[in-house]
Short mmCIF file of C-alpha atoms in Angstrom, two decimals:
data_model
loop_
_atom_site.label_atom_id
_atom_site.label_comp_id
_atom_site.label_asym_id
_atom_site.label_seq_id
_atom_site.Cartn_x
_atom_site.Cartn_y
_atom_site.Cartn_z
CA MET A 1 10.09 50.02 236.91
CA LYS A 2 6.73 51.40 238.00
CA ARG A 3 3.73 51.03 235.73
CA SER A 4 3.18 54.81 235.79
CA THR A 5 6.76 55.38 234.60
CA LEU A 6 6.34 52.88 231.79
CA LEU A 7 3.11 54.56 230.78
CA LYS A 8 4.79 57.96 230.70
CA LEU A 9 7.67 56.65 228.60
CA SER A 10 5.22 54.98 226.24
CA LEU A 11 3.27 58.20 225.81
CA VAL A 12 6.47 60.18 225.18
CA PHE A 13 7.63 57.62 222.62
CA THR A 14 4.26 57.66 220.87
CA ALA A 15 4.27 61.46 220.82
CA LEU A 16 7.78 61.52 219.31
CA ILE A 17 6.71 59.11 216.57
CA MET A 18 3.61 61.14 215.78
CA PHE A 19 5.62 64.40 215.79
CA ALA A 20 8.27 62.95 213.46
CA GLY A 21 5.57 61.61 211.15
CA ALA A 22 3.73 64.93 211.06
CA ASN A 23 6.88 66.76 210.04
CA ALA A 24 8.32 64.15 207.72
CA GLN A 25 8.76 64.56 204.02
CA ILE A 26 7.27 62.06 201.63
CA LEU A 27 9.69 60.67 199.05
CA THR A 28 12.18 63.31 200.38
CA ASP A 29 10.88 65.80 197.78
CA TYR A 30 7.37 66.63 198.99
CA ASP A 31 6.93 69.19 201.77
CA GLU A 32 3.93 69.50 204.04
CA ASP A 33 1.31 72.03 202.95
CA GLU A 34 1.29 74.60 205.74
CA GLY A 35 -1.26 77.00 204.31
CA THR A 36 1.08 78.81 201.92
CA HIS A 37 -0.59 76.91 199.07
CA MET A 38 1.05 75.71 195.91
CA TYR A 39 1.63 77.23 192.48
CA GLN A 40 1.59 75.28 189.24
CA THR A 41 2.07 76.27 185.60
CA VAL A 42 -1.01 75.72 183.46
CA ASN A 43 -1.20 72.50 181.42
CA THR A 44 1.31 70.63 183.57
CA THR A 45 0.90 67.54 185.76
CA PHE A 46 1.42 67.38 189.51
CA ARG A 47 0.81 65.11 192.49
CA LEU A 48 -0.41 65.50 196.05
CA TYR A 49 0.52 62.96 198.74
CA THR A 50 -1.15 62.45 202.13
CA LEU A 51 0.72 61.12 205.17
CA PRO A 52 -1.07 57.96 206.40
CA ASP A 53 -2.40 57.55 209.93
CA PRO A 54 0.26 55.43 211.73
CA VAL A 55 -2.43 53.38 213.52
CA TYR A 56 -3.79 52.01 210.25
CA SER A 57 -0.49 51.98 208.31
CA PRO A 58 2.09 50.98 210.96
CA SER A 59 4.59 49.77 208.35
CA TYR A 60 4.53 52.95 206.27
CA VAL A 61 7.89 54.19 204.94
CA ALA A 62 7.82 57.85 203.93
CA LEU A 63 11.10 57.63 202.01
CA THR A 64 9.53 55.29 199.45
CA ASN A 65 5.84 55.89 200.17
CA THR A 66 5.35 52.18 200.74
CA GLY A 67 3.71 50.06 203.43
CA LEU A 68 0.18 51.43 203.31
CA GLY A 69 -2.30 49.51 205.43
CA ALA A 70 -4.36 47.07 203.38
CA ASN A 71 -7.61 48.53 204.70
CA ALA A 72 -6.61 52.20 204.57
CA GLN A 73 -8.31 54.37 201.98
CA TRP A 74 -8.34 58.00 200.92
CA ARG A 75 -11.10 60.09 199.40
CA PHE A 76 -9.94 62.94 197.13
CA VAL A 77 -12.55 65.57 196.30
CA ILE A 78 -11.27 67.60 193.37
CA SER A 79 -12.73 70.92 192.30
CA THR A 80 -13.83 71.58 188.73
CA GLY A 81 -10.94 72.76 186.57
CA LEU A 82 -8.54 70.02 187.64
CA THR A 83 -8.57 66.61 186.00
CA PRO A 84 -7.41 63.51 187.94
CA THR A 85 -5.27 61.15 185.87
CA ALA A 86 -4.05 58.64 188.46
CA PRO A 87 -6.36 57.42 189.82
CA VAL A 88 -8.98 58.65 187.40
CA VAL A 89 -11.56 59.07 190.13
CA ASN A 90 -13.10 61.89 192.11
CA ASN A 91 -14.78 61.52 195.51
CA THR A 92 -14.27 57.74 195.46
CA PRO A 93 -12.29 56.01 198.25
CA ILE A 94 -9.16 54.19 197.08
CA ASN A 95 -6.21 52.41 198.70
CA GLN A 96 -3.80 55.08 197.42
CA ASN A 97 -2.58 58.07 199.39
CA TRP A 98 -1.82 60.26 196.39
CA VAL A 99 -3.53 61.74 193.38
CA GLU A 100 -2.10 62.98 190.09
CA LEU A 101 -3.76 65.96 188.42
CA THR A 102 -3.47 68.15 185.37
CA SER A 103 -4.22 71.84 185.29
CA ALA A 104 -6.80 72.64 182.65
CA ALA A 105 -6.83 76.44 182.94
CA THR A 106 -5.50 79.19 185.13
CA GLY A 107 -7.32 79.78 188.38
CA SER A 108 -7.47 78.82 192.04
CA TYR A 109 -8.61 75.27 192.77
CA THR A 110 -8.89 73.01 195.80
CA VAL A 111 -8.33 69.35 196.58
CA GLN A 112 -9.92 67.95 199.74
CA VAL A 113 -8.73 64.64 201.18
CA THR A 114 -9.87 62.45 204.05
CA GLU A 115 -8.57 59.10 205.29
CA LEU A 116 -10.96 56.26 206.05
CA ASN A 117 -10.67 52.57 206.88
CA THR A 118 -12.75 49.66 205.66
CA VAL A 119 -12.27 47.61 208.87
CA ALA A 120 -12.99 50.32 211.41
CA GLY A 121 -15.67 51.88 209.24
CA CYS A 122 -14.44 55.34 210.20
CA GLU A 123 -13.74 58.41 208.09
CA ASP A 124 -12.01 61.56 209.30
CA ALA A 125 -14.58 64.31 209.76
CA SER A 126 -11.93 67.03 209.33
CA PRO A 127 -10.63 66.91 205.76
CA ARG A 128 -7.33 68.43 204.70
CA ILE A 129 -7.79 71.06 201.99
CA THR A 130 -5.00 72.21 199.67
CA THR A 131 -5.34 75.22 197.39
CA ILE A 132 -3.61 75.01 194.01
CA ASN A 133 -2.98 78.25 192.16
CA VAL A 134 -2.63 77.45 188.47
CA ILE A 135 -0.89 80.35 186.75
CA ALA A 136 0.01 81.35 183.22
CA ALA A 137 3.21 80.10 181.61
CA PRO A 138 6.12 82.54 181.73
CA THR A 139 7.25 84.50 178.72
CA ALA A 140 9.76 87.27 177.99
CA THR A 141 10.77 89.85 175.43
CA ILE A 142 13.78 92.09 174.90
CA SER A 143 13.98 95.74 173.91
CA GLY A 144 16.65 98.39 173.53
CA GLY A 145 16.60 102.03 174.54
CA GLY A 146 17.14 104.89 172.14
CA VAL A 147 17.33 107.94 174.38
CA ASN A 148 21.06 108.51 174.66
CA ASN A 149 21.78 108.96 170.94
CA THR A 150 20.03 110.52 167.94
CA TRP A 151 19.02 107.40 166.08
CA ASN A 152 17.24 106.70 162.85
CA VAL A 153 14.52 104.41 164.16
CA THR A 154 13.37 101.51 161.99
CA ALA A 155 11.44 99.76 164.81
CA ALA A 156 11.21 101.42 168.20
CA GLY A 157 12.87 99.33 170.87
CA HIS A 158 14.41 96.91 168.40
CA ASP A 159 16.05 98.39 165.28
CA TYR A 160 18.21 101.52 165.17
CA ASP A 161 21.01 103.06 163.10
CA ILE A 162 23.14 106.16 163.41
CA CYS A 163 26.07 107.98 161.83
CA GLY A 164 29.21 107.75 163.94
CA ASP A 165 29.95 106.11 167.26
CA ALA A 166 27.10 105.58 169.74
CA VAL A 167 27.16 105.83 173.51
CA ALA A 168 25.59 103.12 175.65
CA GLU A 169 21.85 102.43 175.66
CA ASP A 170 19.79 100.32 178.08
CA ILE A 171 18.87 96.75 177.13
CA THR A 172 15.73 95.54 178.92
CA VAL A 173 14.46 91.99 179.36
CA ALA A 174 10.79 92.11 180.41
CA ILE A 175 9.32 88.91 181.89
CA THR A 176 5.64 88.13 182.40
CA GLU A 177 4.33 85.33 184.63
CA THR A 178 0.85 86.39 185.63
CA GLY A 179 -0.13 85.10 189.06
CA ALA A 180 3.37 84.38 190.35
CA PRO A 181 4.02 85.83 193.85
CA ALA A 182 7.14 87.92 194.41
CA ASP A 183 8.78 85.33 196.67
CA LEU A 184 8.56 82.64 193.98
CA THR A 185 9.63 84.52 190.84
CA SER A 186 12.93 83.39 189.33
CA TYR A 187 13.95 82.90 185.71
CA ALA A 188 16.53 81.19 183.51
CA TYR A 189 17.51 82.79 180.19
CA PHE A 190 20.50 84.02 178.22
CA VAL A 191 21.27 87.11 176.12
CA GLN A 192 23.97 86.91 173.46
CA LYS A 193 25.90 89.97 172.25
CA ARG A 194 27.06 89.81 168.66
CA VAL A 195 29.21 92.39 166.84
CA VAL A 196 29.82 92.11 163.08
CA ASN A 197 30.86 94.39 160.23
CA ILE A 198 28.48 94.80 157.28
CA ASP A 199 28.92 96.26 153.82
CA ALA A 200 26.90 99.04 152.22
CA THR A 201 24.04 96.65 151.41
CA GLY A 202 23.97 94.97 154.83
CA VAL A 203 25.86 91.79 153.90
CA GLU A 204 27.89 90.57 156.87
CA ALA A 205 31.63 89.97 156.87
CA ALA A 206 31.66 86.60 158.62
CA ALA A 207 35.33 86.87 159.57
CA SER A 208 34.61 89.98 161.63
CA GLU A 209 31.98 88.36 163.85
CA LEU A 210 32.54 88.52 167.62
CA ILE A 211 30.10 86.71 169.94
CA SER A 212 30.05 87.14 173.71
CA THR A 213 27.81 86.64 176.73
CA PHE A 214 25.74 89.67 177.70
CA ILE A 215 23.40 88.07 180.28
CA ASP A 216 23.67 84.55 181.66
CA HIS A 217 21.07 83.22 184.12
CA PRO A 218 21.32 79.42 184.00
CA ILE A 219 18.72 77.00 185.33
CA ALA A 220 20.92 76.26 188.30
CA THR A 221 21.05 79.92 189.44
CA LYS A 222 17.99 81.69 188.07
CA TYR A 223 17.54 85.46 188.10
CA ASP A 224 15.30 86.72 190.91
CA PRO A 225 13.56 90.04 190.16
CA VAL A 226 11.85 90.03 193.59
CA THR A 227 8.61 91.25 192.01
CA ALA A 228 5.24 89.61 191.46
CA ASN A 229 3.97 88.55 188.03
CA GLY A 230 7.43 88.51 186.46
CA GLY A 231 9.88 91.39 186.42
CA THR A 232 12.53 93.19 184.42
CA GLU A 233 16.28 93.25 184.10
CA VAL A 234 18.04 96.30 182.68
CA LEU A 235 21.70 96.36 181.67
CA THR A 236 23.74 98.87 179.70
CA SER A 237 24.81 97.88 176.22
CA GLY A 238 28.19 99.53 176.65
CA ALA A 239 29.63 101.94 174.09
CA MET A 240 29.01 101.01 170.47
CA PRO A 241 31.83 102.45 168.34
CA VAL A 242 32.39 102.08 164.61
CA VAL A 243 34.81 99.16 164.18
CA SER A 244 37.47 99.05 161.44
CA TYR A 245 37.74 96.05 159.15
CA ASP A 246 40.15 94.92 156.43
CA TRP A 247 37.76 94.02 153.64
CA ASP A 248 40.23 92.56 151.16
CA GLY A 249 42.35 90.84 153.79
CA VAL A 250 45.54 91.61 151.96
CA GLY A 251 47.52 92.69 154.98
CA PRO A 252 47.92 94.92 158.00
CA GLY A 253 47.23 98.60 157.89
CA LEU A 254 44.41 98.31 155.40
CA ALA A 255 41.49 98.16 157.85
CA VAL A 256 39.05 101.03 157.48
CA PRO A 257 36.16 102.22 159.67
CA SER A 258 33.18 100.16 158.54
CA ARG A 259 29.48 99.80 159.20
CA THR A 260 29.14 97.84 162.45
CA LYS A 261 26.12 95.91 163.68
CA TYR A 262 25.51 95.30 167.39
CA GLU A 263 22.96 92.59 168.15
CA PHE A 264 21.50 91.53 171.51
CA THR A 265 19.50 88.30 171.25
CA LEU A 266 17.30 86.71 173.91
CA MET A 267 17.90 82.93 174.06
CA LYS A 268 17.24 79.85 176.19
CA ALA A 269 19.35 79.26 179.30
CA SER A 270 22.97 78.33 178.71
CA ASP A 271 22.54 75.07 180.62
CA ALA A 272 19.26 74.06 178.97
CA ALA A 273 19.30 70.85 176.98
CA ALA A 274 20.53 71.18 173.41
CA THR A 275 17.23 69.73 172.20
CA SER A 276 15.13 72.28 174.10
CA ALA A 277 13.31 74.93 172.12
CA GLU A 278 14.15 78.61 172.57
CA GLY A 279 12.26 80.05 175.52
CA ILE A 280 12.28 80.95 179.18
CA ILE A 281 12.14 78.75 182.28
CA SER A 282 10.76 79.99 185.60
CA GLY A 283 11.18 78.56 189.07
CA ILE A 284 7.49 77.67 189.11
CA SER A 285 7.49 76.14 185.62
CA HIS A 286 10.63 74.15 186.50
CA LYS A 287 8.96 72.78 189.62
CA SER A 288 5.80 72.11 187.60
CA ASP A 289 7.79 69.70 185.41
CA TYR A 290 8.64 67.50 188.39
CA VAL A 291 6.34 64.59 187.53
CA THR A 292 7.63 64.47 183.95
CA ILE A 293 11.23 64.64 185.11
CA ASP A 294 10.70 62.05 187.83
CA ASN A 295 9.30 59.65 185.23
CA ASP A 296 12.18 60.28 182.83
CA VAL A 297 13.06 57.06 181.01
CA ALA A 298 16.72 58.04 181.39
CA GLY A 299 16.27 57.59 185.10
CA ASP A 300 17.80 60.87 186.25
CA GLY A 301 14.76 61.76 188.34
CA ASP A 302 16.05 65.18 189.32
CA LEU A 303 15.24 68.85 188.94
CA GLY A 304 18.67 69.75 187.63
CA ALA A 305 19.88 71.32 184.43
CA ASN A 306 20.67 69.68 181.08
CA ASP A 307 17.38 67.83 181.14
CA ALA A 308 15.24 67.80 178.01
CA ASP A 309 12.19 67.28 180.22
CA ILE A 310 12.46 70.82 181.60
CA SER A 311 10.00 72.87 179.55
CA THR A 312 10.97 76.14 177.91
CA TYR A 313 8.20 78.62 177.15
CA PRO A 314 8.36 80.72 173.96
CA PHE A 315 9.48 84.33 174.05
CA THR A 316 7.03 86.93 172.77
CA GLY A 317 7.52 89.50 170.03
CA ILE A 318 10.94 90.33 168.67
CA VAL A 319 13.86 88.64 170.43
CA THR A 320 16.75 90.60 168.91
CA VAL A 321 17.73 94.25 169.36
CA VAL A 322 19.85 95.67 166.52
CA TYR A 323 21.98 98.82 166.56
CA ILE A 324 23.97 99.77 163.46
CA VAL A 325 26.66 102.42 163.69
CA ASN A 326 27.85 103.84 160.38
CA PRO A 327 31.08 105.68 159.66
CA THR A 328 30.34 109.22 158.51
CA PRO A 329 31.03 109.42 154.77
CA VAL A 330 34.29 111.21 153.87
CA THR A 331 33.86 113.47 150.86
CA GLY A 332 36.57 112.90 148.26
CA PRO A 333 38.35 115.59 146.24
CA VAL A 334 36.49 117.32 143.40
CA TYR A 335 37.84 116.94 139.84
CA HIS A 336 37.38 119.20 136.80
CA ILE A 337 38.88 119.59 133.36
CA PRO A 338 42.24 121.30 133.83
CA ASN A 339 42.32 124.95 132.79
CA ASP A 340 45.33 124.34 130.55
CA PHE A 341 43.70 121.39 128.82
CA ASN A 342 43.50 123.13 125.38
CA LEU A 343 46.45 125.48 125.54
#
């Protein structure tokens, strides 16, 4: 084979290796920063990895991020507002192609990285710069409408009562995640519907309780409002009639129309860990938990559901909407002393 042909093949092979390296993932989970920049929930920990130069780290394995050249180093220059935790250095060369950081406050920050080599004495003059947008934690609240019926309003948006059956009202879940772009907003939460009869003083009849799912957006299939900074979800409550109940439980045919409470309660996702606190999970906050999840002592190392390491963020304000429908009082007969009483 001619020398020129061998040279061409060698150049093609080298180009293919460099192309594959430039487009490879590191540890299968980390994608190349292509200028879209990253988003991170405040007060969480994250990592940035840099793909090594194949000349100085010929044995590098992206799948495990191993095989760094002994003389290869990286300089991370971290803007104020981010705190490096591993390594705990800033602007100091180190034989480590990644840095772990915590987000101290919301804002836009940068991390600049260059590769250098102690043998060659060279340092890349064109640093890679990544912008990290640290945004507020998500939160949510629930409210109920009161426009379709004539209610007695105890607390607007949350506590209503009426005489007689009620037609449907809107139930609204309002989510806030300031700084989140529309293409990255998604949320996991649950709304429970509870119907129970109550007596004249408000004491519940436990045997009458009916619990059902009103909204279910699990971690695995979050709700996407397709709006920036959070979003809303509005669903109809359905008709809310007065429900009959047999208070003494003696037998059939004794149930009477009774005061009926309809409750809609905002809760954590149905597939959240049992030990998780009540609160909302966003796509960004879920991703922001990656380092914690990956270091899980249980060894699951995933971003799936049923993981106590996935943070829930507290709801704001009142989390339960209450509608009470009351049977209209039926006036009984009037009694008087009979006219022939003293005849």
